[in-house]
XYZ file of C-alpha atoms in Angstrom:
569
model
C 17.519 19.261 -74.602
C 20.231 18.320 -77.049
C 22.919 15.853 -76.133
C 25.741 18.362 -76.781
C 24.225 21.141 -74.675
C 27.429 22.110 -72.881
C 29.857 24.958 -73.317
C 33.323 24.209 -74.641
C 34.551 27.024 -72.407
C 32.257 27.660 -69.487
C 33.379 30.799 -67.608
C 30.650 30.860 -64.974
C 30.308 33.260 -62.088
C 30.091 32.073 -58.503
C 26.273 31.953 -58.576
C 26.386 29.046 -61.059
C 28.922 26.951 -59.178
C 26.318 24.540 -57.859
C 25.376 23.357 -61.354
C 27.223 21.014 -63.631
C 26.186 19.879 -67.113
C 26.528 16.237 -66.253
C 25.006 16.524 -62.822
C 28.159 15.259 -61.132
C 31.058 16.817 -59.287
C 32.287 20.080 -60.712
C 35.655 21.734 -60.560
C 35.967 24.786 -58.298
C 35.236 28.030 -60.083
C 36.930 31.274 -59.192
C 34.629 34.303 -59.045
C 34.984 36.972 -61.686
C 36.121 40.418 -60.561
C 34.840 43.206 -62.777
C 34.516 43.406 -66.542
C 38.237 43.065 -67.118
C 38.174 39.315 -66.515
C 39.406 37.216 -69.393
C 35.970 35.510 -69.473
C 34.151 38.788 -70.223
C 34.094 39.687 -73.920
C 31.327 42.287 -73.768
C 33.653 44.843 -75.351
C 33.788 42.725 -78.526
C 30.041 42.338 -79.070
C 28.914 43.749 -82.428
C 32.358 45.266 -83.007
C 33.780 44.678 -86.485
C 37.333 44.956 -85.133
C 36.895 41.801 -83.073
C 34.590 39.870 -85.417
C 35.107 37.512 -88.302
C 31.493 37.078 -89.391
C 28.255 38.977 -89.880
C 25.005 37.618 -88.481
C 22.046 38.845 -90.490
C 18.843 38.388 -88.468
C 15.638 38.499 -90.501
C 12.583 39.223 -88.344
C 9.417 37.512 -89.589
C 5.803 37.898 -88.402
C 4.756 35.778 -85.448
C 2.706 32.639 -85.916
C -1.001 32.992 -84.984
C -0.624 31.025 -81.734
C 2.506 32.776 -80.447
C 2.637 35.643 -77.964
C 0.840 38.550 -79.552
C 2.204 41.250 -77.307
C 5.438 40.252 -75.632
C 6.126 43.794 -74.466
C 2.840 43.807 -72.561
C 3.813 40.757 -70.491
C 5.793 42.067 -67.572
C 4.991 39.355 -65.034
C 4.736 35.591 -64.889
C 0.974 35.942 -64.539
C 0.682 38.035 -67.732
C 2.881 35.624 -69.639
C 0.892 32.596 -68.486
C -2.510 34.160 -69.147
C -1.532 35.214 -72.659
C -0.069 31.806 -73.420
C -2.893 29.644 -72.100
C -5.937 31.675 -73.132
C -6.910 29.381 -75.991
C -6.554 26.214 -73.914
C -8.798 27.541 -71.144
C -11.485 28.658 -73.583
C -11.598 25.191 -75.123
C -12.000 23.272 -71.872
C -13.855 25.837 -69.697
C -17.403 24.695 -70.396
C -16.486 21.008 -70.355
C -14.693 21.121 -66.994
C -17.324 23.336 -65.376
C -20.172 21.098 -66.481
C -18.566 17.919 -65.209
C -17.435 19.525 -61.960
C -21.009 20.566 -61.147
C -22.186 16.993 -61.453
C -19.420 15.540 -59.285
C -20.353 14.771 -55.719
C -17.870 15.018 -52.886
C -18.256 12.837 -49.825
C -16.020 13.697 -46.890
C -15.507 11.450 -43.910
C -16.575 13.081 -40.683
C -15.601 12.139 -37.177
C -15.027 8.518 -38.045
C -13.222 6.967 -41.028
C -15.559 5.920 -43.793
C -15.149 2.651 -45.661
C -14.403 4.372 -48.947
C -12.737 7.280 -47.143
C -12.999 10.458 -49.190
C -14.541 10.675 -52.627
C -17.440 9.285 -54.587
C -18.302 10.215 -58.135
C -20.778 9.710 -60.941
C -21.153 9.986 -64.728
C -18.055 7.970 -65.565
C -18.741 7.528 -69.260
C -19.954 10.975 -70.326
C -18.310 12.472 -73.393
C -16.945 15.994 -73.542
C -14.629 18.063 -75.691
C -11.070 16.784 -75.455
C -8.477 19.209 -74.184
C -6.075 20.672 -76.727
C -2.515 20.960 -75.473
C -0.925 24.116 -76.854
C 2.656 23.850 -77.990
C 5.121 26.017 -76.125
C 8.376 27.757 -76.772
C 9.594 30.511 -79.025
C 9.387 29.982 -82.769
C 11.874 27.751 -84.542
C 14.423 29.349 -86.820
C 16.262 28.558 -89.995
C 19.847 29.385 -90.931
C 20.669 30.794 -94.338
C 24.337 30.762 -95.271
C 26.237 33.132 -97.505
C 25.361 31.495 -100.808
C 21.635 31.418 -100.096
C 21.419 27.791 -98.971
C 19.260 27.092 -95.918
C 19.737 24.791 -92.956
C 16.559 24.154 -90.935
C 16.857 23.900 -87.159
C 13.568 21.997 -87.164
C 12.565 20.169 -90.307
C 8.913 20.155 -89.213
C 8.730 23.964 -89.148
C 8.119 25.929 -92.305
C 8.534 29.696 -92.014
C 6.714 32.095 -94.227
C 9.668 33.978 -95.705
C 7.556 36.183 -97.968
C 7.311 38.961 -95.367
C 10.352 40.249 -93.527
C 9.410 42.891 -90.976
C 12.958 44.152 -90.591
C 16.588 43.018 -90.586
C 19.275 43.339 -87.906
C 22.949 42.988 -88.799
C 25.359 42.020 -86.014
C 29.120 41.536 -86.121
C 29.991 38.292 -84.365
C 33.051 36.281 -83.411
C 32.610 32.662 -84.448
C 35.123 31.335 -81.841
C 33.179 32.984 -78.989
C 29.793 31.719 -80.190
C 31.172 28.275 -80.984
C 32.774 28.031 -77.538
C 29.444 28.796 -75.842
C 27.091 26.849 -78.079
C 27.325 23.436 -79.799
C 24.677 24.782 -82.207
C 27.035 27.478 -83.504
C 30.057 25.188 -83.203
C 28.473 22.726 -85.632
C 27.341 25.579 -87.883
C 30.834 27.058 -88.176
C 32.799 23.797 -88.372
C 30.755 21.376 -90.433
C 33.537 21.139 -92.985
C 31.369 22.251 -95.912
C 31.856 25.299 -98.070
C 28.939 27.086 -96.343
C 30.777 27.050 -93.030
C 33.429 29.331 -94.529
C 30.970 32.028 -95.633
C 31.403 35.378 -93.907
C 27.662 36.169 -93.676
C 25.144 33.939 -91.939
C 21.423 34.689 -92.073
C 19.215 33.708 -89.162
C 15.448 33.864 -89.573
C 13.364 34.210 -86.410
C 9.890 35.335 -85.437
C 9.270 38.780 -83.985
C 8.525 37.389 -80.501
C 12.021 35.843 -80.452
C 13.970 38.999 -81.241
C 14.471 40.392 -77.734
C 15.401 36.976 -76.316
C 17.933 36.319 -79.085
C 19.603 39.703 -78.561
C 19.821 39.057 -74.813
C 21.239 35.589 -75.473
C 23.917 36.888 -77.841
C 24.896 39.505 -75.275
C 25.135 36.808 -72.622
C 27.428 34.700 -74.796
C 29.891 37.603 -74.745
C 29.397 39.000 -71.234
C 28.049 36.072 -69.133
C 25.318 38.326 -67.751
C 21.827 39.557 -68.586
C 20.400 43.043 -68.227
C 16.788 41.857 -67.910
C 15.300 40.675 -64.636
C 11.664 40.430 -65.738
C 10.390 36.860 -65.232
C 8.663 36.663 -68.615
C 11.812 37.880 -70.384
C 13.966 35.408 -68.445
C 11.688 32.573 -69.560
C 12.033 33.676 -73.172
C 15.826 33.793 -72.872
C 15.794 30.398 -71.146
C 13.959 28.828 -74.089
C 16.189 30.611 -76.584
C 19.223 29.277 -74.711
C 17.807 25.762 -74.956
C 17.120 26.215 -78.674
C 20.676 27.356 -79.395
C 22.225 25.006 -76.807
C 23.779 27.603 -74.502
C 23.906 25.609 -71.270
C 25.523 28.330 -69.157
C 22.714 30.755 -69.998
C 20.109 28.144 -69.100
C 21.764 27.773 -65.699
C 21.883 31.538 -65.272
C 18.190 32.038 -66.115
C 17.143 29.095 -63.981
C 19.038 30.474 -61.005
C 17.548 33.971 -61.401
C 14.014 32.580 -61.706
C 14.508 30.588 -58.508
C 15.327 33.806 -56.636
C 11.924 35.267 -57.574
C 8.905 34.685 -55.288
C 7.251 31.401 -56.285
C 3.498 31.340 -56.902
C 1.151 28.570 -57.983
C 0.929 30.190 -61.394
C 4.685 30.458 -61.885
C 5.301 26.939 -60.547
C 2.836 25.478 -63.039
C 4.409 27.541 -65.812
C 7.879 26.195 -65.029
C 6.548 22.624 -65.123
C 4.807 23.320 -68.429
C 7.927 24.440 -70.287
C 8.761 22.586 -73.521
C 10.011 19.046 -72.963
C 13.452 19.877 -74.365
C 13.855 22.530 -71.656
C 12.506 20.331 -68.860
C 14.989 17.579 -69.727
C 17.954 19.858 -69.241
C 20.125 19.401 -66.160
C 20.449 23.183 -65.921
C 16.686 23.596 -65.412
C 16.253 20.685 -62.997
C 16.721 22.816 -59.833
C 13.996 25.192 -61.053
C 11.497 22.429 -61.788
C 12.351 20.707 -58.495
C 11.632 23.959 -56.645
C 8.318 24.292 -58.493
C 7.309 20.742 -57.544
C 8.268 21.295 -53.907
C 6.266 24.524 -53.806
C 3.112 22.869 -55.153
C 3.515 19.844 -52.867
C 3.802 22.125 -49.830
C 1.016 24.477 -50.990
C -1.494 21.647 -51.433
C -0.177 19.391 -48.685
C -3.655 19.058 -47.174
C -5.365 17.759 -50.275
C -8.747 17.492 -48.548
C -8.712 21.208 -47.703
C -7.731 22.246 -51.238
C -9.556 19.509 -53.116
C -11.289 21.786 -55.653
C -8.041 23.644 -56.374
C -6.091 20.427 -56.957
C -8.849 19.056 -59.180
C -8.316 22.072 -61.433
C -4.546 21.608 -61.680
C -3.048 20.409 -64.977
C -1.326 17.047 -65.183
C 2.133 18.332 -64.206
C 0.706 20.010 -61.109
C -1.213 16.916 -59.980
C 1.909 14.796 -60.434
C 3.899 17.193 -58.234
C 1.285 17.130 -55.462
C 0.603 13.388 -55.440
C 4.297 12.450 -55.583
C 4.850 13.912 -52.107
C 5.495 11.673 -49.094
C 4.080 14.403 -46.846
C 0.666 14.508 -48.492
C -1.954 14.845 -45.761
C -4.705 12.522 -46.861
C -7.091 10.209 -45.067
C -5.635 7.078 -46.632
C -4.196 5.793 -49.891
C -7.738 4.736 -50.791
C -8.537 8.456 -50.920
C -5.588 9.082 -53.274
C -6.929 6.378 -55.594
C -10.406 7.934 -55.548
C -8.958 11.380 -56.184
C -6.860 10.232 -59.160
C -9.922 8.670 -60.767
C -11.988 11.787 -60.140
C -9.307 14.047 -61.672
C -8.869 11.754 -64.689
C -12.603 11.605 -65.366
C -12.835 15.396 -65.335
C -9.813 16.079 -67.542
C -10.041 13.007 -69.791
C -13.746 12.249 -70.275
C -13.093 9.797 -73.118
C -12.439 6.336 -71.716
C -9.634 5.423 -74.125
C -7.700 8.624 -73.413
C -8.284 8.210 -69.681
C -6.907 4.668 -69.722
C -3.830 5.887 -71.546
C -3.086 8.706 -69.104
C -3.743 6.481 -66.081
C -1.425 3.796 -67.404
C 1.354 6.114 -68.543
C 1.377 8.822 -65.864
C -1.121 8.592 -63.005
C -1.159 4.977 -61.788
C 2.430 5.265 -60.552
C 1.361 8.106 -58.236
C -0.915 5.723 -56.314
C 0.799 3.696 -53.585
C -1.297 0.570 -53.985
C 0.502 -1.418 -51.215
C -1.056 0.956 -48.645
C -4.596 0.641 -49.966
C -7.066 -1.561 -48.123
C -7.821 -4.986 -49.535
C -11.443 -3.941 -49.882
C -10.434 -1.088 -52.207
C -7.912 -3.245 -54.099
C -10.805 -5.507 -55.081
C -12.454 -2.486 -56.688
C -9.289 -1.761 -58.680
C -9.629 -5.159 -60.370
C -13.142 -4.309 -61.577
C -12.532 -0.640 -62.399
C -13.166 0.002 -66.081
C -10.837 3.024 -66.111
C -7.737 0.835 -65.781
C -6.314 -1.536 -68.330
C -6.991 -5.046 -67.029
C -3.360 -6.135 -67.155
C -2.214 -2.989 -65.339
C -4.868 -3.445 -62.653
C -3.834 -7.071 -62.084
C -0.152 -6.178 -61.831
C -0.548 -3.337 -59.320
C -2.907 -5.367 -57.123
C -0.567 -8.372 -57.116
C 2.397 -6.145 -56.230
C 0.381 -4.613 -53.393
C -0.688 -7.979 -51.980
C 2.837 -9.398 -52.166
C 4.140 -6.336 -50.285
C 1.480 -6.728 -47.593
C 2.475 -10.379 -47.176
C 6.197 -9.641 -46.788
C 7.906 -9.810 -43.418
C 8.475 -6.364 -41.827
C 12.247 -6.463 -42.413
C 11.680 -7.198 -46.094
C 9.184 -4.334 -46.342
C 11.737 -1.979 -44.828
C 14.267 -3.185 -47.380
C 11.893 -2.444 -50.267
C 11.228 1.028 -48.870
C 14.969 1.702 -48.591
C 15.516 0.645 -52.205
C 13.067 3.346 -53.315
C 14.502 6.121 -51.156
C 16.076 7.943 -54.133
C 13.503 7.193 -56.821
C 10.889 9.558 -58.238
C 7.920 7.264 -57.694
C 7.915 5.726 -54.234
C 5.131 3.120 -54.255
C 6.380 1.368 -51.091
C 6.867 4.534 -48.997
C 4.113 5.291 -46.506
C 2.644 8.800 -46.548
C 1.499 10.954 -43.611
C -1.978 9.426 -43.578
C -4.654 10.905 -41.339
C -5.913 7.361 -40.730
C -3.142 4.957 -39.808
C -2.801 1.794 -41.937
C -3.547 -1.531 -40.235
C -2.817 -5.165 -41.045
C -5.826 -7.451 -40.801
C -6.176 -11.242 -40.652
C -9.769 -12.458 -41.133
C -11.407 -15.778 -40.280
C -14.840 -17.025 -41.318
C -14.869 -20.368 -39.476
C -15.522 -21.609 -36.886
C -16.595 -18.043 -36.007
C -16.346 -14.687 -37.750
C -13.210 -13.193 -36.318
C -10.443 -10.743 -37.248
C -7.065 -9.821 -35.771
C -5.933 -6.235 -36.383
C -2.356 -4.941 -36.010
C -1.716 -1.218 -35.534
C 1.821 0.214 -35.248
C 2.458 3.755 -34.007
C 5.778 5.580 -33.984
C 7.021 7.199 -30.775
C 6.778 10.649 -32.397
C 3.144 10.045 -33.300
C 2.323 9.046 -29.742
C 4.237 11.991 -28.258
C 2.253 14.386 -30.459
C -1.002 13.142 -28.915
C -0.311 14.996 -25.664
C -2.369 16.504 -24.066
C -5.694 15.565 -25.711
C -5.006 14.236 -29.208
C -6.184 11.104 -30.932
C -5.189 8.937 -33.907
C -7.696 6.953 -35.947
C -6.847 3.793 -37.849
C -8.077 2.986 -41.321
C -11.338 1.104 -41.456
C -11.411 -2.685 -41.339
C -14.398 -4.984 -41.707
C -16.016 -7.806 -39.794
C -19.382 -9.329 -40.617
C -19.968 -6.703 -43.302
C -19.553 -3.789 -40.881
C -16.750 -1.257 -40.733
C -14.740 -0.841 -37.529
C -11.769 1.311 -36.519
C -9.272 1.719 -33.683
C -8.456 5.041 -32.046
C -5.507 5.861 -29.778
C -6.001 8.690 -27.274
C -4.136 10.786 -24.779
C -6.649 11.475 -22.011
C -7.004 11.871 -18.263
C -7.483 8.761 -16.171
C -10.836 8.233 -14.483
C -9.719 10.071 -11.356
C -8.389 12.966 -13.523
C -5.083 12.854 -11.713
C -2.748 12.311 -14.675
C -2.643 11.866 -18.439
C -2.456 8.340 -19.866
C -2.631 6.335 -23.113
C -5.995 4.866 -24.099
C -7.123 2.566 -26.897
C -10.689 2.346 -28.215
C -12.653 0.272 -30.733
C -15.492 1.860 -32.697
C -18.016 0.879 -35.353
C -18.679 3.139 -38.300
C -22.095 4.703 -38.512
C -24.085 2.787 -41.090
C -27.728 2.444 -40.199
C -29.127 1.033 -36.988
C -27.478 -2.410 -37.159
C -26.140 -3.668 -33.823
C -23.314 -6.157 -33.293
C -22.335 -8.080 -30.172
C -18.543 -8.392 -30.204
C -15.948 -9.937 -27.924
C -12.692 -7.977 -28.133
C -9.199 -8.087 -26.696
C -6.408 -5.492 -26.755
C -2.745 -6.547 -26.581
C 0.668 -4.969 -27.085
C 4.281 -6.041 -27.446
C 6.460 -5.213 -24.465
C 10.000 -5.738 -23.274
C 11.869 -7.870 -22.426
C 10.142 -10.737 -24.310
C 8.790 -8.463 -27.070
C 5.799 -10.790 -27.316
C 2.186 -9.627 -27.431
C 0.678 -9.481 -23.964
C -3.068 -9.136 -23.320
C -3.951 -5.793 -21.732
C -7.726 -5.688 -21.746
C -10.671 -7.937 -22.611
C -14.327 -7.112 -22.901
C -17.552 -7.487 -24.832
C -19.874 -4.865 -26.199
C -22.990 -4.567 -28.319
C -22.105 -1.971 -30.943
C -24.458 0.371 -32.714
C -23.444 2.868 -35.372
C -21.029 5.535 -34.196
C -20.327 4.007 -30.788
C -16.886 3.166 -29.394
C -15.607 1.215 -26.416
C -12.152 0.767 -24.891
C -9.834 1.425 -21.995
C -8.718 4.914 -20.911
C -5.415 3.740 -19.394
C -4.345 0.721 -21.406
C -0.970 0.268 -19.706
C -1.911 1.428 -16.207
C 0.904 4.020 -16.072
C 1.039 7.840 -16.332
C 1.760 9.420 -19.713
C 5.303 10.412 -18.736
C 6.192 6.795 -17.964
C 4.531 5.586 -21.166
C 6.629 7.837 -23.468
C 9.852 7.741 -21.419
C 13.090 6.680 -23.098
C 13.130 3.478 -21.039
C 9.467 2.677 -21.705
C 8.710 -1.041 -21.958
C 6.245 -0.498 -24.784
C 8.354 1.078 -27.544
C 10.538 -1.389 -29.446
C 12.956 0.357 -31.814
C 10.799 3.452 -31.548
C 7.511 1.714 -32.434
C 4.453 0.839 -30.336
C 2.923 -2.450 -31.522
C -0.802 -2.857 -30.775
C -3.159 -5.744 -31.548
C -6.929 -5.996 -31.366
C -8.832 -9.275 -31.707
C -12.550 -9.097 -32.551
C -15.004 -11.996 -32.545
C -18.718 -11.789 -33.360
C -20.720 -13.432 -30.596
C -23.085 -16.167 -31.698
């Protein structure tokens, strides 16, 4: 959007009062009452008595890739299908072929080491996608003496065929007040700016939108409420820099029922439109809709894999994404990139420029971070940087981590903010000598624990000891006498073959008043795949006492648990 896209006089109705061109505070705006308001000049539109110029609009044939039948598009769905038909035909066979060869691996009852996705055929070539340009055709201005001023120097119109001509009486002060485009046209100080007749050349698909826009510049209202027509007017308003009309169209579109198709269409508008402050509320609403619609990415995995780049960015930017772990987000991003960008060089570019920042590397497991360093899809320097950042974050003291999270609270890409993972992140300290041993820290918020009642459970992310994957699980269950509910903690080994491990283990938790870790349970167990062992009532108190406001086990709203595992010789 152009830098001068503001109205010199901006008589907005009450519905636009929550927008401001600069995004800051805005002066109070009195509502208009009826057509007699001094901000309503509808009576002067196309009236020679109130006009000082003539706008001659030459209608030219549409370009081959523009909308062929704008009158037949009465809904967002029609508009989108007509606009994207060529793109889908180009990539349909490629995407379908690759999708059939992809293999999905879902974790079952217990968290898997690599969590969600596995994939094959990383280096296969396919037809590259062709991004279709968007927006209504560019125009040129011809002034009274025949000279021409191009609105876009890269666009050459075929002027040999003029379908028809519309002549409109206009008031240059009104148009100049609403649009920097017309202000510059009428006040550039050259002889052409004094000509009475101005010729505007547009394509046929632009005609209806331009007429609606001109009417709006006089009346501050639109007669159309069709979503496809509003989108056309929105792009025309961006082209001619009518900020108030962009706000108006954006607000009307936000009142329409949002669908996946319309949300993706809003995010796929031309970049000049997307950059406008007036359209930001519309694109924000589209992103929020997609993030909420595909919140459970595991459930809608095939649908999300088919989303375009803007849609995937909206979904994966969400803090509320329900996913097994950040390892699964990493796997998903690679899977999506390999489907949509089969050429390695293009895939590296899109990962580096757009997708890598959607992955919250600090919450990935160290085991998966090692794979990032050897992944051929990432630029080596990028891979090293994100892994180092992640490891430094993991090594920070908790107060420093909270500070880093707070610093990102208002940013678009929140790499240090923890998502709503299905498997809770853990911190692990490993020892090889004198014995193979690991210490695992698991923190649970009071709300998470409260939501376990009456029979819920929370699994931790996998951690490894002696080459085998283990996990912790917190339960709300009945005590052994079935007299009351209580909090239990269990240790399990992931199911991988028939290997058995003899392990000494100890559970501990922080408690008041010392806030030090205190041992709660010790034991030993010979694990086989899929087995778990633990203590049904870790704290020896009923559930109500465990979650009470004066509970000894929640410190600043967090339950701190520790498990120490040692492989028996």
